mmCIF file of C-alpha atoms in Angstrom:
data_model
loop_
_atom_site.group_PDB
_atom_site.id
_atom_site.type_symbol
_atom_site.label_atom_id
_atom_site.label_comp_id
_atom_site.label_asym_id
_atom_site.label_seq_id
_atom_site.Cartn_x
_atom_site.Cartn_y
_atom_site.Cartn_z
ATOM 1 C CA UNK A 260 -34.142 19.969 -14.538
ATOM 2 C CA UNK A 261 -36.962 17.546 -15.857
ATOM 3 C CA UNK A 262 -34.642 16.434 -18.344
ATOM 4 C CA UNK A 263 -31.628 15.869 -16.131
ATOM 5 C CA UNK A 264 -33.917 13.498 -14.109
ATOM 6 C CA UNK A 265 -35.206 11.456 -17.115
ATOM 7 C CA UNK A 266 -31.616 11.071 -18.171
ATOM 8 C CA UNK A 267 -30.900 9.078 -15.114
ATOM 9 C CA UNK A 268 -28.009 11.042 -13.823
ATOM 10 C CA UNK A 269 -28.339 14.771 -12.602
ATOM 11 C CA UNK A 270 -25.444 17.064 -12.410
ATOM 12 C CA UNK A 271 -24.182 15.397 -9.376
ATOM 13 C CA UNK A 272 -23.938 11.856 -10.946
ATOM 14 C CA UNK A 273 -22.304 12.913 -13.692
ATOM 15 C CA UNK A 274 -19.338 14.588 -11.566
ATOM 16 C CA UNK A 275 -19.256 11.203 -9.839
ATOM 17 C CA UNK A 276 -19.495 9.579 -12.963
ATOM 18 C CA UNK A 277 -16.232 11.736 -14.153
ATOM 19 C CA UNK A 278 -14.529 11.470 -10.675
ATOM 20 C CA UNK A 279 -14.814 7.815 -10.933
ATOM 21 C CA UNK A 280 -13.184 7.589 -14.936
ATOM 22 C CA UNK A 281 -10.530 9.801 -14.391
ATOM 23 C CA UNK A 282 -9.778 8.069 -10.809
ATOM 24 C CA UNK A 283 -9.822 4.107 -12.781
ATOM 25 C CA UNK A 284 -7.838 5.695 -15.598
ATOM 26 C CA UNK A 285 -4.754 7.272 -13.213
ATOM 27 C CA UNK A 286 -4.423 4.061 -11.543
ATOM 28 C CA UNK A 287 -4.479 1.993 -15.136
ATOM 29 C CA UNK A 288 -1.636 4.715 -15.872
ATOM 30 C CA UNK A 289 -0.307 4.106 -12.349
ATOM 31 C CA UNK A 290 -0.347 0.218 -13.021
ATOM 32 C CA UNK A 291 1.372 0.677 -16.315
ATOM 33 C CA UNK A 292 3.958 2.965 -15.285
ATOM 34 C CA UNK A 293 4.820 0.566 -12.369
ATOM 35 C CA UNK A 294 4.872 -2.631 -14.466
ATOM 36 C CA UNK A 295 7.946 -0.254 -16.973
ATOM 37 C CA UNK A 296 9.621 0.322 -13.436
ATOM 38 C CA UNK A 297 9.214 -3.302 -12.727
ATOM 39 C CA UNK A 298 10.509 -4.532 -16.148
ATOM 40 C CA UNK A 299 13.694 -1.553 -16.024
ATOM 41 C CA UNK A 300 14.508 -2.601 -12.742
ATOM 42 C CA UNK A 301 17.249 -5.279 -12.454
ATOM 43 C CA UNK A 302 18.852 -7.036 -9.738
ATOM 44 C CA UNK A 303 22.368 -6.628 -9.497
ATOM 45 C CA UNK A 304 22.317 -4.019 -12.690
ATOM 46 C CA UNK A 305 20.173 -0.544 -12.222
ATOM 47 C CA UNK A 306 21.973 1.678 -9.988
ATOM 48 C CA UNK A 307 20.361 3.553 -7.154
ATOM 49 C CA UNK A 308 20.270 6.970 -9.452
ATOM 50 C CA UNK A 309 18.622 4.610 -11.895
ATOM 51 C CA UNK A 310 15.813 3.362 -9.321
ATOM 52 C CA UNK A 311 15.741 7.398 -8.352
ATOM 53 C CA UNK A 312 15.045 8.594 -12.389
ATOM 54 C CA UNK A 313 12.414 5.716 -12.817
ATOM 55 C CA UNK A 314 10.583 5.580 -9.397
ATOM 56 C CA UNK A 315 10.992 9.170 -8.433
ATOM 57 C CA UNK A 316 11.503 9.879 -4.793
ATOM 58 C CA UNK A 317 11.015 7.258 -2.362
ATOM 59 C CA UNK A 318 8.582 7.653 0.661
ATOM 60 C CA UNK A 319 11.370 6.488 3.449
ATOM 61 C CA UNK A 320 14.896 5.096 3.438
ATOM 62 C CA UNK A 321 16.442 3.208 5.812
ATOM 63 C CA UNK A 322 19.428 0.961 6.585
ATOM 64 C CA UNK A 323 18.441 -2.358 7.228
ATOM 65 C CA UNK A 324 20.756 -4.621 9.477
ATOM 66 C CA UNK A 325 23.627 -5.354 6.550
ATOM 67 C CA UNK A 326 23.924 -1.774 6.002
ATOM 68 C CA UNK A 327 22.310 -1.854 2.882
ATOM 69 C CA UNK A 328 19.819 0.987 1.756
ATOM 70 C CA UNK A 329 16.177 0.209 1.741
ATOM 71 C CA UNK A 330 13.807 2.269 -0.516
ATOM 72 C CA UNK A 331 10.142 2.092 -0.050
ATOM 73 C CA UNK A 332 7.408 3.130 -2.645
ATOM 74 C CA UNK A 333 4.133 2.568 -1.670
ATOM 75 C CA UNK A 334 1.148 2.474 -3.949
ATOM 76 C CA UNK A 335 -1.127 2.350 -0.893
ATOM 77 C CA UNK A 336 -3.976 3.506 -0.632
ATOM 78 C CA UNK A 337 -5.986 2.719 -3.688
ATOM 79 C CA UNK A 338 -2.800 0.311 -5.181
ATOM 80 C CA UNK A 339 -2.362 -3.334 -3.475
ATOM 81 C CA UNK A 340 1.162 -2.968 -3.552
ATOM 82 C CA UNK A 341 3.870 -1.483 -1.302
ATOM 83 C CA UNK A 342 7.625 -1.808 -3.207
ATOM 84 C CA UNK A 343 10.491 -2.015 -1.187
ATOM 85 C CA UNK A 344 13.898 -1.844 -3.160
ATOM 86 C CA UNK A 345 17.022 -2.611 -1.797
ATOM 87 C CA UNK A 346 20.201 -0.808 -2.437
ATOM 88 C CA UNK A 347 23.701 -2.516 -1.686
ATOM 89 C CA UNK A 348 27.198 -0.963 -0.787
ATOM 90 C CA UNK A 349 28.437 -0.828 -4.406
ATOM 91 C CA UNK A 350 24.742 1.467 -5.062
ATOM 92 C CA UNK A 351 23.347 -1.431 -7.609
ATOM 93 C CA UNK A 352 19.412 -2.955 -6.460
ATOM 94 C CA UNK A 353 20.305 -5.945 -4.793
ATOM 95 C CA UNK A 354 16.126 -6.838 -4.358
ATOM 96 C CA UNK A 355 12.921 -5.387 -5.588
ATOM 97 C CA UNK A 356 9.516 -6.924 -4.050
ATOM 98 C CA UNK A 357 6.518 -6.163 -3.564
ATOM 99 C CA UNK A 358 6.518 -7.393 0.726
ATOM 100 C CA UNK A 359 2.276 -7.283 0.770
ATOM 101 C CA UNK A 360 2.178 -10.942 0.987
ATOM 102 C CA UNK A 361 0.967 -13.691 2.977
ATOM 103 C CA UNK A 362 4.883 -14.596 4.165
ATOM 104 C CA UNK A 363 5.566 -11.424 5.883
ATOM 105 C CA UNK A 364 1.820 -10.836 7.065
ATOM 106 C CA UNK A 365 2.950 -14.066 9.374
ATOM 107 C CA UNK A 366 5.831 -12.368 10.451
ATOM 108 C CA UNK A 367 3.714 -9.663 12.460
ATOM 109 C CA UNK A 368 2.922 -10.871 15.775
ATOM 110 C CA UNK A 369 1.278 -9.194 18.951
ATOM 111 C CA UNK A 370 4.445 -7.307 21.039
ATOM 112 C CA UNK A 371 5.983 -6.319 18.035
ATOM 113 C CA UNK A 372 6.447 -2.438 17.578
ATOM 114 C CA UNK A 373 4.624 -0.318 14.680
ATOM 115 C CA UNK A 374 7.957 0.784 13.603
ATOM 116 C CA UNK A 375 9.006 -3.197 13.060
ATOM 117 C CA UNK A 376 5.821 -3.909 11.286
ATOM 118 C CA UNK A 377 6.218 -0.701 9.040
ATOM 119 C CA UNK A 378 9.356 -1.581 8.099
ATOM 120 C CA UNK A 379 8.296 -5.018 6.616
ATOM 121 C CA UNK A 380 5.387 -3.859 5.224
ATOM 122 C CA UNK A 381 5.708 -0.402 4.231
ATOM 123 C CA UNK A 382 2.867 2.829 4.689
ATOM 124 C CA UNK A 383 -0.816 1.781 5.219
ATOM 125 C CA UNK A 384 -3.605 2.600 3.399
ATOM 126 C CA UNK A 385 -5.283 3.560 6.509
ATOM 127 C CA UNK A 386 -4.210 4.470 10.169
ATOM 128 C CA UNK A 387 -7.254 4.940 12.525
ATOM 129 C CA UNK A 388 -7.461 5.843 16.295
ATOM 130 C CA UNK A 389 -9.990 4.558 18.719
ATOM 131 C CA UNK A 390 -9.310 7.132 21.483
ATOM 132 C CA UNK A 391 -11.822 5.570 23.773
ATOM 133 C CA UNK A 392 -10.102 1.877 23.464
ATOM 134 C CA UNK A 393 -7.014 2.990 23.357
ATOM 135 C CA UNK A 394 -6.563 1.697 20.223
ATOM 136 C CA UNK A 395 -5.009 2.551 16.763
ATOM 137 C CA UNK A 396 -6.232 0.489 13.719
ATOM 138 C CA UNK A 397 -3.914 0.137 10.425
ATOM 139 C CA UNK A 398 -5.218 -1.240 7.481
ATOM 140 C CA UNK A 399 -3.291 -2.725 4.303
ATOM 141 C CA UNK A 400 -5.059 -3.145 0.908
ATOM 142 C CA UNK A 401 -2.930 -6.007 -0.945
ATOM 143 C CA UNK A 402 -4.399 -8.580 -3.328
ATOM 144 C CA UNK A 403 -3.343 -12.175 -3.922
ATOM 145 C CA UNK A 404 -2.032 -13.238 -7.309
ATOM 146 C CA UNK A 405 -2.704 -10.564 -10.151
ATOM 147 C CA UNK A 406 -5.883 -10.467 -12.578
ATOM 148 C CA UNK A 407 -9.138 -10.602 -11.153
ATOM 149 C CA UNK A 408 -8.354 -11.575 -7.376
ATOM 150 C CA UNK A 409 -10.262 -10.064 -5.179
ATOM 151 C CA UNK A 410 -8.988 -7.408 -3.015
ATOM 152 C CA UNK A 411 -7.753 -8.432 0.914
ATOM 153 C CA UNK A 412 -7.084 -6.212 4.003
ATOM 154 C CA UNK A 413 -4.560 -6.976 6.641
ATOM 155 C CA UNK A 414 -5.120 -5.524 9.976
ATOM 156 C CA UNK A 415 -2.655 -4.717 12.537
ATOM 157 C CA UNK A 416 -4.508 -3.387 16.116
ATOM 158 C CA UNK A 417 -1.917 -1.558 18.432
ATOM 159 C CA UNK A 418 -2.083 0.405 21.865
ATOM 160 C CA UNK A 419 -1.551 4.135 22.396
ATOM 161 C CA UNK A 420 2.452 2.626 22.435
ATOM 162 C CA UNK A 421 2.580 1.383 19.054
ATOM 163 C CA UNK A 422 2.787 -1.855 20.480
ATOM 164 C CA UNK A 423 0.811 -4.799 18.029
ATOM 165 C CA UNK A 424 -2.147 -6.297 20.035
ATOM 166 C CA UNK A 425 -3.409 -8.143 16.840
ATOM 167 C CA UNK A 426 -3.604 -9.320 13.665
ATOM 168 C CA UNK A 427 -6.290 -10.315 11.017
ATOM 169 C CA UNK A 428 -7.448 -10.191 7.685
ATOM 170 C CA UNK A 429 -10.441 -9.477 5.625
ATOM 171 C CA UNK A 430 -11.982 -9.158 2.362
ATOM 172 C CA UNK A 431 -11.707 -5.678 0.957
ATOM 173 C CA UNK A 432 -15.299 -4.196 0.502
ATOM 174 C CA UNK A 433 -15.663 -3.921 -3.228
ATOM 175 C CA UNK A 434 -16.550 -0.122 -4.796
ATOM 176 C CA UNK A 435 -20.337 -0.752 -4.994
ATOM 177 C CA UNK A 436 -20.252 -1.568 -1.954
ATOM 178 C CA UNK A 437 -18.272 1.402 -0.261
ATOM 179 C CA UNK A 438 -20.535 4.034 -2.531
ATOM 180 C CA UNK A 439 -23.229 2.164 -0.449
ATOM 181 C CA UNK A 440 -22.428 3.039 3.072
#
């Protein structure tokens, strides 16, 4: 045991130490399979079966207002993306885009329902309740730009209803700083 402590990190710290590589290294795979899907993905050439064989299965589909299929992927909640792919009547990707951005986050406005606000923005990273305010608290990790931008949450507050009651953002608390609470 002596020696474990001189070392710097026990038994414990190095199964953090392992957690920690092995989490960083799926979502560098993660990353790199999703910029392949990105790059294989075409606008008015892949074919929904296509998206299917590359993406995999989505997490919901829905019809949006034109009739057209909408596939959602999100990468939520360690990713800062959620990828929303749109299928039209003749089954090719009519859009692929990644809707965590500042233009839709302006599009969510108090009185709107969850169900309208999940739709444009796909599954949080986080869904909380406050039972004693009444409140349920979803949180979005997205980042701005690509690189070394730092990591953003957007906030959406509703009632027991589902109702929106607010938004905001933040800055994301970096990893130090969430091993430190």
């Amino acid at each position: 045991m002596v020696l474990e402590q001189r070392g710097g990190y026990g038994l414990r710290g190095k199964c953090k130490l392992l957690a920690a590589g092995v989490l960083a290294g799926a979502l560098l795979l993660l990353s790199a399979c999703d910029q392949d899907r990105l790059a294989n993905t075409q606008p008015g050439l892949s074919t929904e079966q296509e998206v299917l064989a590359q993406w995999g299965q989505p997490e919901r589909v829905w019809t949006d207002a034109q009739g057209q299929r909408v596939l959602e992927y999100s990468r939520q909640p360690n990713g800062a993306e959620n990828y929303m792919i749109t299928i039209g009547p003749d089954g090719r990707v009519v859009t692929l885009q990644n809707v965590l951005t500042r233009e839709n986050f302006v599009r969510i406005q108090p009185g709107m329902h969850m169900e309208e606000v999940r739709r444009l923005l796909g599954r949080p990273a986080s869904a909380v309740p406050y039972d004693l305010k009444g409140e349920i608290v979803y949180q979005w990790r997205w980042r701005e730009g690509t690189g070394g931008a730092p990591f953003k949450l957007f906030i959406v507050t509703t009632d027991r209803q589902f109702i929106v009651k607010r938004v905001e953002q933040a800055d994301a608390p970096t990893h130090s700083e969430q091993r430190n609470r």
